[in-house]
XYZ file of N, CA, C and O in Angstrom:
752
model
N 103.505 -90.418 -46.728
C 102.966 -91.062 -47.975
C 103.055 -90.271 -49.251
O 103.230 -89.236 -49.051
N 103.154 -90.662 -50.220
C 102.988 -90.131 -51.529
C 101.844 -89.496 -51.646
O 101.719 -87.929 -52.324
N 100.519 -89.669 -51.069
C 99.535 -89.057 -51.252
C 99.557 -88.042 -50.674
O 99.129 -86.436 -50.754
N 100.042 -87.923 -49.643
C 100.153 -86.392 -48.510
C 101.335 -85.414 -48.816
O 101.166 -84.191 -49.227
N 101.999 -85.813 -49.919
C 102.798 -84.948 -50.341
C 102.491 -84.122 -51.747
O 102.622 -83.049 -51.629
N 101.893 -85.297 -52.060
C 100.618 -84.693 -53.574
C 99.938 -83.917 -52.621
O 99.239 -82.605 -53.691
N 99.069 -84.044 -52.065
C 98.230 -82.868 -51.304
C 99.183 -81.771 -51.114
O 98.653 -80.317 -51.044
N 99.515 -81.796 -50.249
C 100.766 -80.381 -49.623
C 100.929 -79.523 -51.011
O 101.275 -78.636 -51.137
N 101.220 -80.175 -52.102
C 101.732 -79.373 -52.935
C 100.403 -79.008 -54.642
O 100.259 -78.138 -55.221
N 99.646 -78.918 -53.722
C 98.395 -78.810 -54.541
C 97.872 -79.691 -55.657
O 97.123 -79.605 -55.967
N 98.016 -81.215 -55.593
C 97.822 -81.595 -57.159
C 96.639 -83.064 -55.790
O 97.226 -83.883 -55.970
N 95.543 -82.328 -55.927
C 94.789 -83.308 -55.591
C 94.183 -84.779 -55.765
O 93.811 -85.437 -55.439
N 93.963 -84.523 -57.620
C 93.828 -85.488 -58.051
C 94.588 -86.609 -57.770
O 94.103 -88.092 -57.369
N 96.040 -86.487 -58.204
C 97.448 -87.635 -57.990
C 96.971 -87.335 -56.516
O 97.559 -89.383 -56.288
N 97.105 -86.558 -55.526
C 97.041 -87.399 -53.925
C 95.488 -88.794 -53.925
O 95.709 -89.131 -52.991
N 94.442 -88.175 -54.439
C 93.231 -89.223 -54.089
C 93.412 -90.673 -55.561
O 93.605 -91.487 -54.094
N 94.175 -90.507 -56.257
C 94.493 -92.048 -56.884
C 95.462 -92.673 -55.748
O 95.697 -93.841 -56.083
N 96.594 -91.709 -55.556
C 97.284 -92.555 -54.431
C 96.719 -93.431 -52.845
O 97.341 -94.296 -53.065
N 95.986 -92.816 -52.371
C 94.969 -93.179 -51.765
C 94.181 -93.964 -51.984
O 94.523 -94.810 -51.489
N 93.735 -94.532 -53.583
C 93.022 -94.955 -53.637
C 93.721 -96.466 -53.520
O 93.161 -98.218 -53.241
N 95.085 -96.531 -54.272
C 96.021 -97.399 -54.940
C 95.892 -98.053 -53.084
O 96.153 -99.401 -53.112
N 96.165 -96.920 -51.929
C 96.641 -97.651 -50.852
C 95.368 -97.806 -50.089
O 95.765 -98.997 -49.198
N 93.942 -97.800 -50.714
C 93.532 -98.347 -49.759
C 92.781 -99.602 -50.301
O 92.489 -100.597 -49.844
N 92.887 -99.832 -51.329
C 93.345 -101.341 -51.851
C 93.873 -101.901 -51.328
O 93.293 -103.030 -50.858
N 95.102 -101.688 -50.771
C 96.048 -102.619 -50.297
C 95.726 -102.412 -48.964
O 95.954 -103.705 -48.206
N 95.057 -101.511 -48.517
C 94.627 -101.885 -46.637
C 93.804 -102.767 -46.938
O 93.488 -103.260 -45.582
N 92.776 -102.706 -47.142
C 92.186 -103.598 -47.112
C 92.112 -105.384 -46.969
O 91.350 -106.192 -46.723
N 92.559 -105.497 -47.774
C 94.128 -107.436 -47.844
C 94.453 -107.169 -46.654
O 95.122 -108.276 -46.419
N 94.929 -106.089 -45.677
C 95.800 -106.862 -44.488
C 95.373 -106.739 -43.158
O 94.255 -105.697 -43.021
N 95.757 -107.204 -42.301
C 95.124 -107.565 -41.161
C 95.265 -106.232 -40.338
O 96.793 -105.805 -40.301
N 95.008 -105.463 -39.903
C 94.391 -104.066 -39.294
C 94.599 -103.161 -39.929
O 94.920 -102.118 -40.208
N 93.895 -103.728 -41.146
C 94.133 -102.405 -42.218
C 92.625 -101.527 -41.759
O 92.992 -100.796 -42.753
N 92.080 -101.514 -41.006
C 90.833 -100.903 -41.203
C 91.799 -99.072 -40.433
O 91.083 -98.054 -40.867
N 92.828 -99.398 -39.655
C 93.525 -97.757 -39.613
C 93.973 -97.545 -40.689
O 93.168 -95.953 -41.028
N 94.418 -97.578 -41.367
C 95.294 -97.586 -42.830
C 93.757 -97.180 -43.555
O 93.860 -95.582 -44.421
N 92.485 -97.661 -44.058
C 90.985 -97.056 -44.376
C 90.641 -95.738 -43.982
O 90.195 -95.112 -44.285
N 90.685 -95.701 -42.466
C 90.298 -94.992 -42.199
C 91.222 -93.450 -42.203
O 90.403 -92.386 -42.856
N 92.216 -94.022 -42.641
C 93.330 -92.980 -42.800
C 92.377 -92.361 -43.576
O 93.091 -90.943 -44.465
N 93.139 -93.038 -45.045
C 92.413 -92.855 -46.551
C 91.453 -92.193 -46.789
O 91.865 -91.336 -47.150
N 90.106 -92.823 -46.050
C 88.928 -91.738 -46.456
C 89.024 -90.267 -45.661
O 88.729 -89.656 -46.486
N 90.104 -90.397 -44.638
C 90.103 -88.632 -44.216
C 90.548 -87.977 -44.723
O 90.132 -86.646 -45.033
N 92.038 -88.532 -45.386
C 92.157 -87.921 -46.383
C 91.814 -87.382 -47.581
O 91.780 -86.428 -48.180
N 91.705 -89.072 -48.178
C 90.359 -88.614 -49.141
C 89.114 -86.835 -48.899
O 88.935 -86.264 -50.308
N 89.015 -87.069 -48.094
C 87.226 -86.208 -47.931
C 87.963 -84.875 -47.621
O 87.825 -84.155 -48.301
N 89.491 -84.097 -47.221
C 89.980 -83.676 -47.271
C 90.055 -82.732 -49.009
O 90.153 -81.814 -49.177
N 90.982 -83.758 -49.458
C 90.663 -83.953 -51.094
C 89.825 -83.073 -51.825
O 89.604 -81.925 -52.338
N 88.874 -84.040 -51.645
C 87.519 -83.698 -52.219
C 86.670 -82.174 -51.692
O 86.522 -81.644 -52.790
N 87.721 -81.689 -50.450
C 86.543 -80.902 -50.055
C 87.921 -79.500 -51.077
O 87.160 -78.797 -51.237
N 89.013 -79.672 -50.741
C 90.125 -78.773 -51.971
C 89.269 -78.814 -53.024
O 89.473 -77.429 -54.183
N 88.955 -79.432 -53.928
C 88.650 -79.633 -55.284
C 87.123 -79.913 -55.403
O 86.871 -78.716 -56.465
N 86.008 -78.992 -54.515
C 85.257 -78.517 -54.402
C 83.519 -79.209 -54.301
O 82.715 -79.474 -54.799
N 83.906 -81.102 -54.337
C 83.192 -82.094 -54.515
C 82.865 -82.606 -53.484
O 83.329 -83.118 -52.677
N 81.913 -81.693 -52.571
C 80.915 -81.361 -51.122
C 80.480 -82.710 -50.685
O 81.056 -83.492 -49.996
N 80.164 -83.484 -52.552
C 79.282 -84.760 -51.551
C 80.132 -85.880 -51.819
O 80.248 -86.697 -51.308
N 81.448 -86.117 -53.022
C 82.233 -87.211 -52.549
C 82.822 -86.838 -51.356
O 83.689 -87.712 -50.675
N 82.936 -85.525 -51.201
C 83.851 -85.304 -49.542
C 83.102 -86.276 -48.088
O 83.879 -86.920 -47.449
N 81.829 -85.859 -48.788
C 80.855 -86.216 -47.013
C 81.037 -87.947 -47.796
O 80.603 -88.140 -46.453
N 81.009 -88.767 -49.190
C 80.551 -89.539 -49.015
C 81.847 -90.456 -48.121
O 82.140 -91.614 -47.469
N 83.247 -89.835 -48.290
C 84.434 -90.382 -47.639
C 84.489 -90.449 -46.402
O 84.648 -91.176 -45.074
N 83.919 -89.024 -45.674
C 83.410 -88.820 -44.201
C 82.769 -90.173 -43.758
O 83.104 -90.460 -42.900
N 81.302 -90.314 -44.323
C 80.623 -91.555 -43.889
C 81.396 -93.195 -44.239
O 81.193 -93.775 -42.368
N 82.378 -92.827 -44.597
C 82.473 -93.841 -44.678
C 84.762 -93.898 -43.529
O 84.738 -94.760 -42.972
N 84.951 -92.799 -43.086
C 85.989 -92.601 -42.043
C 84.529 -92.555 -41.181
O 85.422 -93.740 -40.022
N 83.748 -92.803 -40.874
C 82.754 -92.504 -39.393
C 82.454 -94.430 -39.015
O 82.869 -94.270 -38.191
N 82.451 -94.731 -40.328
C 82.003 -96.607 -39.989
C 83.292 -96.896 -39.314
O 83.207 -98.196 -38.911
N 84.661 -96.542 -39.826
C 85.378 -96.853 -38.929
C 86.082 -96.413 -37.421
O 86.459 -97.822 -36.948
N 85.541 -95.853 -37.051
C 86.197 -94.992 -35.604
C 86.005 -95.816 -34.257
O 87.035 -96.383 -34.124
N 84.838 -96.702 -34.308
C 84.701 -97.411 -33.449
C 85.658 -98.994 -33.803
O 86.241 -99.294 -32.654
N 85.612 -99.727 -34.770
C 86.768 -100.560 -35.138
C 87.884 -100.207 -34.708
O 88.800 -100.685 -34.684
N 88.799 -99.010 -35.048
C 89.955 -98.260 -34.866
C 89.999 -97.472 -33.375
O 91.177 -97.214 -33.730
N 89.172 -97.132 -33.456
C 89.101 -96.607 -31.707
C 90.574 -96.187 -30.827
O 90.912 -95.510 -30.703
N 91.047 -97.914 -30.212
C 92.761 -97.526 -29.841
C 93.550 -97.674 -30.464
O 94.973 -96.844 -30.205
N 93.374 -97.272 -31.766
C 94.845 -97.134 -32.520
C 95.273 -95.343 -32.845
O 95.974 -95.127 -33.896
N 93.818 -94.655 -32.304
C 94.259 -92.979 -32.824
C 94.141 -91.939 -31.684
O 93.749 -93.210 -30.417
N 94.254 -91.544 -31.387
C 94.719 -90.024 -30.012
C 93.654 -90.210 -29.404
O 92.488 -89.618 -30.289
N 93.383 -89.961 -28.283
C 92.694 -89.230 -27.486
C 91.172 -90.068 -27.377
O 90.814 -91.328 -28.022
N 90.325 -89.864 -26.618
C 88.796 -91.091 -26.116
C 88.024 -90.867 -27.335
O 87.956 -90.103 -28.479
N 87.190 -92.121 -27.579
C 86.718 -91.836 -28.888
C 85.562 -91.250 -28.969
O 85.498 -90.638 -29.928
N 85.262 -90.605 -28.101
C 84.112 -89.125 -27.869
C 84.383 -88.282 -28.841
O 84.529 -87.050 -29.726
N 86.268 -88.169 -28.504
C 86.580 -86.672 -29.312
C 86.898 -86.849 -30.806
O 86.927 -85.733 -31.894
N 87.504 -88.429 -30.660
C 87.630 -88.537 -32.008
C 86.308 -88.352 -33.020
O 86.461 -88.120 -34.351
N 85.152 -89.016 -32.440
C 83.802 -88.904 -33.466
C 83.723 -87.193 -33.327
O 82.925 -86.830 -34.333
N 83.949 -86.386 -32.367
C 83.462 -84.849 -32.677
C 84.557 -84.431 -33.627
O 83.661 -83.230 -34.431
N 85.680 -84.616 -33.203
C 86.374 -84.504 -35.148
C 85.976 -84.475 -36.016
O 85.479 -83.564 -37.217
N 85.157 -85.886 -36.472
C 84.816 -85.917 -37.028
C 83.260 -85.786 -37.560
O 83.446 -85.237 -38.987
N 82.886 -85.372 -36.497
C 81.232 -84.408 -37.147
C 81.598 -83.192 -37.890
O 80.877 -82.318 -38.208
N 83.062 -82.688 -36.947
C 83.194 -81.522 -36.911
C 83.619 -81.329 -39.376
O 83.521 -80.255 -39.265
N 84.370 -82.579 -39.146
C 84.623 -81.997 -40.525
C 83.280 -82.342 -42.000
O 83.574 -81.586 -42.371
N 82.255 -83.024 -41.115
C 81.045 -83.415 -41.618
C 80.751 -81.816 -41.644
O 79.922 -81.523 -42.771
N 80.484 -81.397 -40.768
C 80.006 -79.683 -40.720
C 80.459 -78.888 -41.512
O 80.354 -78.520 -41.838
N 82.378 -79.182 -41.769
C 81.945 -78.245 -42.799
C 82.377 -78.608 -43.807
O 82.034 -77.712 -44.852
N 82.389 -79.670 -44.412
C 81.400 -80.506 -45.562
C 79.802 -79.672 -45.780
O 80.327 -78.963 -46.911
N 79.718 -80.207 -45.137
C 77.747 -79.335 -45.467
C 77.671 -78.346 -45.186
O 77.475 -77.814 -46.071
N 78.386 -76.933 -44.328
C 78.613 -75.879 -44.617
C 78.889 -75.279 -45.635
O 78.358 -74.630 -46.367
N 79.880 -75.828 -46.283
C 80.881 -75.638 -47.876
C 79.468 -75.916 -48.817
O 79.965 -75.551 -50.562
N 78.932 -77.106 -48.656
C 78.218 -77.307 -49.530
C 76.479 -76.670 -49.650
O 75.521 -77.030 -50.427
N 76.377 -75.426 -48.230
C 75.217 -74.743 -48.359
C 74.671 -74.940 -47.785
O 73.309 -74.574 -47.962
N 74.785 -76.611 -46.656
C 73.910 -76.951 -46.371
C 73.791 -76.901 -44.838
O 74.513 -77.593 -44.191
N 73.331 -75.504 -43.921
C 73.452 -74.830 -42.603
C 72.942 -75.401 -41.980
O 73.580 -75.944 -40.960
N 71.790 -76.361 -41.954
C 70.925 -76.449 -40.809
C 71.762 -78.291 -41.169
O 72.490 -78.643 -39.606
N 72.564 -79.066 -41.645
C 73.302 -80.198 -41.297
C 74.840 -79.834 -40.866
O 74.720 -80.750 -40.046
N 75.381 -78.524 -41.199
C 76.620 -78.149 -40.537
C 76.140 -77.686 -39.225
O 76.745 -78.441 -38.301
N 74.747 -77.435 -38.612
C 74.783 -76.805 -37.614
C 74.599 -78.635 -36.624
O 74.603 -78.705 -35.674
N 73.824 -79.568 -37.497
C 72.930 -80.531 -36.517
C 74.539 -81.665 -36.258
O 74.434 -82.175 -34.919
N 75.755 -81.146 -37.029
C 76.959 -81.964 -36.646
C 78.180 -81.146 -35.928
O 78.186 -81.503 -35.071
N 77.319 -80.096 -35.704
C 78.498 -78.873 -35.269
C 77.572 -79.231 -33.280
O 78.092 -79.614 -32.571
N 76.204 -79.525 -33.324
C 76.009 -79.607 -32.374
C 76.201 -81.118 -31.663
O 76.231 -81.533 -30.394
N 76.255 -82.207 -32.352
C 76.547 -83.717 -31.801
C 77.858 -83.222 -31.141
O 78.298 -84.418 -30.544
N 79.064 -82.951 -32.165
C 80.420 -83.003 -31.750
C 80.222 -82.125 -30.825
O 81.293 -82.935 -29.580
N 79.891 -81.103 -30.192
C 80.100 -80.375 -28.831
C 79.463 -80.998 -28.236
O 79.938 -81.210 -26.957
N 78.195 -81.986 -27.764
C 77.923 -82.710 -27.015
C 78.581 -84.280 -26.763
O 79.116 -84.098 -25.957
N 79.262 -84.338 -27.658
C 80.225 -85.388 -27.649
C 81.168 -85.013 -27.038
O 82.057 -85.641 -25.993
N 81.698 -84.229 -27.170
C 82.995 -83.757 -26.431
C 82.779 -82.984 -25.121
O 83.384 -82.934 -24.514
N 81.268 -82.577 -24.605
C 80.932 -82.003 -23.384
C 81.087 -83.277 -22.931
O 80.831 -82.859 -21.537
N 80.931 -84.183 -23.010
C 80.197 -85.721 -22.523
C 82.172 -86.038 -21.980
O 81.774 -86.812 -20.960
N 82.942 -85.385 -22.015
C 84.309 -86.403 -21.488
C 84.293 -85.655 -20.138
O 83.791 -84.170 -19.880
N 85.108 -86.521 -19.511
C 85.651 -85.621 -17.940
C 86.068 -84.929 -17.748
O 86.946 -84.414 -18.672
N 86.138 -84.067 -16.842
C 86.993 -82.880 -16.051
C 88.559 -83.394 -17.055
O 88.368 -84.546 -16.476
N 88.821 -82.363 -17.153
C 90.593 -81.970 -17.193
C 90.934 -83.408 -19.062
O 92.108 -83.005 -18.589
N 89.779 -83.425 -19.400
C 90.414 -84.573 -20.325
C 90.784 -83.262 -21.846
O 90.332 -82.273 -21.503
N 91.216 -84.023 -22.785
C 92.078 -83.041 -23.265
C 90.728 -82.101 -24.741
O 89.783 -82.866 -24.211
N 90.958 -81.273 -25.069
C 90.052 -80.405 -26.189
C 90.047 -81.516 -27.326
O 91.015 -82.309 -27.486
N 88.860 -81.407 -27.687
C 88.811 -82.084 -29.633
C 89.906 -81.517 -30.539
O 89.760 -80.011 -29.881
N 91.066 -82.315 -31.567
C 91.197 -81.046 -32.467
C 90.714 -80.231 -33.255
O 90.701 -81.204 -34.482
N 90.120 -79.780 -33.189
C 89.061 -79.367 -34.600
C 89.848 -78.748 -35.470
O 91.309 -77.486 -35.000
N 89.843 -78.465 -36.198
C 89.940 -77.252 -37.463
C 90.892 -75.808 -37.175
O 89.398 -75.341 -36.080
N 91.527 -75.344 -36.827
C 91.777 -73.875 -36.462
C 90.815 -73.069 -37.058
O 90.383 -71.849 -36.376
N 90.747 -73.279 -38.421
C 90.074 -72.810 -39.087
C 87.980 -72.147 -39.109
O 87.647 -72.027 -39.906
N 87.699 -73.622 -38.542
C 86.670 -74.034 -38.856
C 86.125 -75.087 -37.566
O 86.686 -76.413 -37.808
N 85.359 -74.856 -36.715
C 84.518 -75.056 -35.783
C 83.352 -75.289 -35.368
O 82.744 -74.628 -35.853
N 82.432 -76.185 -34.654
C 81.730 -76.228 -34.411
C 80.610 -74.722 -34.035
O 79.309 -74.634 -34.103
N 81.420 -74.036 -33.294
C 81.559 -72.767 -32.518
C 81.207 -71.905 -34.511
O 80.035 -70.722 -34.256
N 81.958 -72.192 -34.905
C 81.834 -71.594 -36.499
C 80.693 -71.447 -37.643
O 79.395 -70.667 -37.890
N 80.142 -73.101 -37.294
C 79.329 -73.489 -37.581
C 77.519 -73.115 -37.090
O 76.811 -72.450 -37.684
N 77.943 -72.825 -36.103
C 76.400 -71.950 -35.212
C 76.544 -70.693 -34.991
O 75.883 -69.929 -35.501
N 77.941 -69.927 -35.425
C 77.868 -69.042 -35.543
C 77.225 -68.180 -37.043
O 76.116 -67.284 -36.747
N 78.132 -68.856 -38.251
C 77.400 -69.103 -39.601
C 75.515 -68.750 -39.344
O 75.031 -68.404 -40.220
N 75.753 -69.854 -38.258
C 73.498 -69.890 -38.393
C 72.732 -68.897 -37.716
O 71.773 -69.376 -37.293
N 74.181 -67.557 -37.797
C 73.173 -66.871 -36.645
C 72.828 -67.702 -34.936
O 71.993 -66.577 -34.561
N 73.318 -68.662 -34.714
C 72.831 -68.971 -33.415
C 74.268 -68.412 -32.141
O 74.829 -69.503 -31.774
N 74.449 -67.246 -31.741
C 75.711 -66.728 -31.135
C 75.619 -67.461 -29.605
O 76.958 -67.226 -29.185
N 74.385 -67.515 -29.379
C 74.406 -68.082 -27.738
C 74.939 -69.616 -27.803
O 75.738 -69.517 -26.887
N 74.621 -70.066 -28.265
C 75.085 -71.474 -28.708
C 76.498 -71.319 -28.632
O 77.625 -72.959 -28.655
N 76.968 -70.962 -29.830
C 78.010 -70.632 -30.029
C 79.304 -70.122 -28.553
O 80.299 -71.004 -28.936
N 78.228 -69.020 -28.525
C 79.433 -68.576 -27.228
C 79.795 -69.663 -26.040
O 80.582 -69.561 -25.142
N 78.831 -70.517 -25.686
C 78.665 -71.599 -24.993
C 79.672 -72.092 -25.349
O 79.983 -72.732 -24.387
N 79.596 -72.791 -26.677
C 81.157 -73.601 -27.184
C 82.460 -73.113 -26.796
O 82.955 -73.757 -25.984
N 82.210 -72.362 -27.104
C 83.651 -71.388 -26.885
C 83.616 -70.983 -25.711
O 84.928 -71.024 -24.464
N 82.888 -71.066 -24.366
C 82.917 -70.961 -23.125
C 83.264 -72.188 -22.615
O 83.900 -72.255 -21.532
N 82.655 -72.801 -22.539
C 83.240 -74.449 -22.442
C 84.364 -74.650 -22.695
O 85.911 -75.434 -21.846
N 85.225 -73.939 -24.342
C 86.284 -74.637 -23.908
C 87.243 -73.519 -23.704
O 88.513 -74.353 -22.766
N 86.886 -72.827 -23.077
C 87.840 -71.414 -22.318
C 88.499 -72.553 -20.927
O 89.292 -72.701 -20.633
N 87.317 -72.795 -20.571
C 87.033 -73.342 -19.624
C 87.722 -74.989 -18.902
O 88.414 -74.908 -17.935
N 87.554 -75.792 -20.589
C 88.803 -77.248 -20.425
C 89.826 -76.416 -19.842
O 90.657 -77.234 -19.945
N 90.240 -75.767 -21.050
C 91.651 -75.429 -21.171
C 92.519 -74.820 -20.204
O 93.499 -74.958 -20.040
N 91.632 -74.116 -19.214
C 92.358 -73.862 -18.479
C 92.499 -74.903 -16.845
O 93.131 -74.822 -16.827
N 91.518 -75.684 -16.910
C 91.903 -77.170 -16.326
C 92.764 -78.143 -16.995
O 93.847 -78.183 -15.760
N 93.399 -77.452 -18.336
C 94.045 -78.903 -18.920
C 95.740 -77.987 -18.886
O 96.424 -78.750 -19.152
N 95.378 -76.659 -18.630
C 96.319 -76.028 -18.778
C 97.277 -75.292 -20.107
O 98.201 -75.280 -20.374
N 96.102 -75.261 -20.626
C 96.881 -75.216 -22.025
C 96.501 -73.534 -22.855
O 95.380 -73.168 -22.648
N 97.172 -72.838 -22.180
C 97.289 -71.115 -22.581
C 96.568 -71.195 -24.158
O 96.050 -70.140 -24.665
N 97.296 -71.939 -25.105
C 97.033 -72.055 -26.935
C 95.293 -71.872 -26.863
O 95.121 -71.168 -27.426
N 95.292 -72.975 -26.652
C 93.275 -73.546 -26.899
C 93.161 -72.158 -25.765
O 91.692 -71.523 -26.170
N 94.185 -71.503 -24.925
C 92.952 -70.757 -24.098
C 92.555 -69.631 -24.610
O 90.872 -68.940 -25.104
N 93.123 -69.365 -25.100
C 93.477 -68.278 -27.069
C 92.597 -68.691 -27.914
O 91.821 -67.484 -28.025
N 92.657 -69.817 -28.169
C 91.805 -69.935 -29.488
C 89.942 -69.676 -28.692
O 89.518 -69.139 -29.196
N 90.082 -70.468 -27.420
C 88.604 -69.890 -27.265
C 88.141 -68.555 -26.975
O 86.942 -67.836 -27.149
N 89.146 -67.792 -26.537
C 89.090 -66.249 -25.837
C 88.645 -65.588 -27.412
O 87.776 -64.297 -27.399
N 89.283 -66.042 -28.890
C 89.355 -65.108 -29.968
C 87.647 -66.052 -30.308
O 87.161 -64.662 -31.140
N 87.365 -67.131 -30.086
C 86.155 -67.655 -30.884
C 84.912 -66.707 -30.259
O 83.646 -66.068 -30.519
N 85.126 -66.651 -29.280
C 84.222 -65.255 -27.726
C 83.644 -64.172 -28.683
O 82.779 -63.859 -28.553
N 85.086 -63.504 -28.574
C 85.079 -62.381 -29.099
C 84.704 -62.188 -31.007
O 83.710 -61.891 -30.526
N 84.849 -63.382 -31.766
C 84.268 -62.748 -33.176
C 82.769 -63.152 -32.633
O 81.791 -62.640 -33.536
N 82.421 -64.100 -31.963
C 81.044 -64.703 -31.838
C 80.506 -63.440 -31.550
O 78.789 -63.111 -31.663
N 80.234 -62.877 -30.363
C 80.300 -61.486 -29.767
C 80.279 -60.531 -30.679
O 78.781 -59.827 -30.912
N 81.304 -60.201 -31.636
C 81.267 -59.169 -32.479
C 80.170 -59.207 -33.655
O 79.363 -58.197 -34.074
N 80.209 -60.667 -34.115
C 78.917 -60.474 -35.478
C 78.273 -60.627 -33.972
O 76.752 -60.605 -35.156
N 77.779 -60.732 -33.483
C 76.107 -60.794 -32.776
C 76.073 -59.130 -32.506
O 74.848 -58.882 -31.818
N 76.999 -58.114 -32.962
C 76.621 -56.676 -32.168
C 77.092 -56.566 -30.622
O 76.956 -55.093 -30.692
N 78.092 -57.898 -30.052
C 78.164 -57.076 -29.248
C 79.533 -57.188 -28.556
O 79.765 -57.331 -28.531
N 79.629 -55.528 -29.156
C 81.036 -54.910 -29.325
C 81.635 -55.345 -28.209
O 82.510 -55.733 -27.503
N 80.952 -53.805 -26.940
C 81.754 -54.572 -25.657
C 82.089 -55.899 -24.948
O 83.010 -56.830 -24.273
N 81.115 -57.145 -25.111
C 81.460 -58.391 -24.777
C 82.779 -59.092 -25.567
O 83.738 -59.607 -25.082
N 82.315 -58.168 -26.902
C 84.026 -58.848 -27.586
C 85.448 -58.218 -27.584
O 86.076 -58.827 -27.418
N 85.055 -57.098 -26.858
C 86.498 -56.653 -26.471
C 86.899 -56.678 -25.460
O 87.576 -56.895 -24.585
N 86.203 -57.196 -24.437
C 85.923 -58.260 -23.247
C 86.556 -59.364 -22.906
O 88.062 -59.994 -22.948
N 86.955 -60.275 -24.250
C 86.858 -61.573 -24.601
C 88.460 -61.404 -25.184
O 89.106 -62.009 -24.783
N 88.257 -60.304 -25.783
C 89.854 -60.151 -26.515
C 90.390 -59.298 -25.511
O 91.817 -59.343 -25.900
C-alpha cells in the first residue's frame, strides 16, 4: 500500500493520511474488519515513530478490539495474535514512561503465549522489544529469564534455531543486566 511505502521512507504523517483514507473505505466493505485491524496496527506503529504514544495506544486499543472478529484472517492461534498485540501495547507504554503498564501487558502476553499447546509456534514479537525486555527494564530479572527459558524450550520443540538463538541472547542479556556474568556467558 502507499501507506507502507510512505512509512518505509520515514514519511509517517503521509502514511497516516493514506491509512486514514483506507480505514474509511474499509468500514464500508464486507469483511472490512481485516483491513481496519491492519490499518490500526500500522497507524499505531507510525504514531510510535512520531513519538505520539497516546495516539499509538489509542490505535492499539482499536486494533485489539478487532482481534476476535478477525482471528481467522491472521496467522497463528488467537492467543498468539493477542500476545503480539499486548507486546505492541507494552512497547508504547514503555516509550511513554509507564513501566508498570508495560509490565502488565508483558505479563499478559507471556500468559497467553504459555497457554498454547506444546509445539505451537512462538509469538512473532519485535526483535528489539519482547515481553522479556519490558520485565528486565523493570528489574524483574527472574520473570524475564523465565520468559526466555520458555521461548528456548519451545523453540527446541518446534525446531527453530533462529528463535532458540534469540532466546539465548535474551537470557544472556537478562543475566548480564542482573549482574550474573557467569550465567550470561553460559547463555551466550
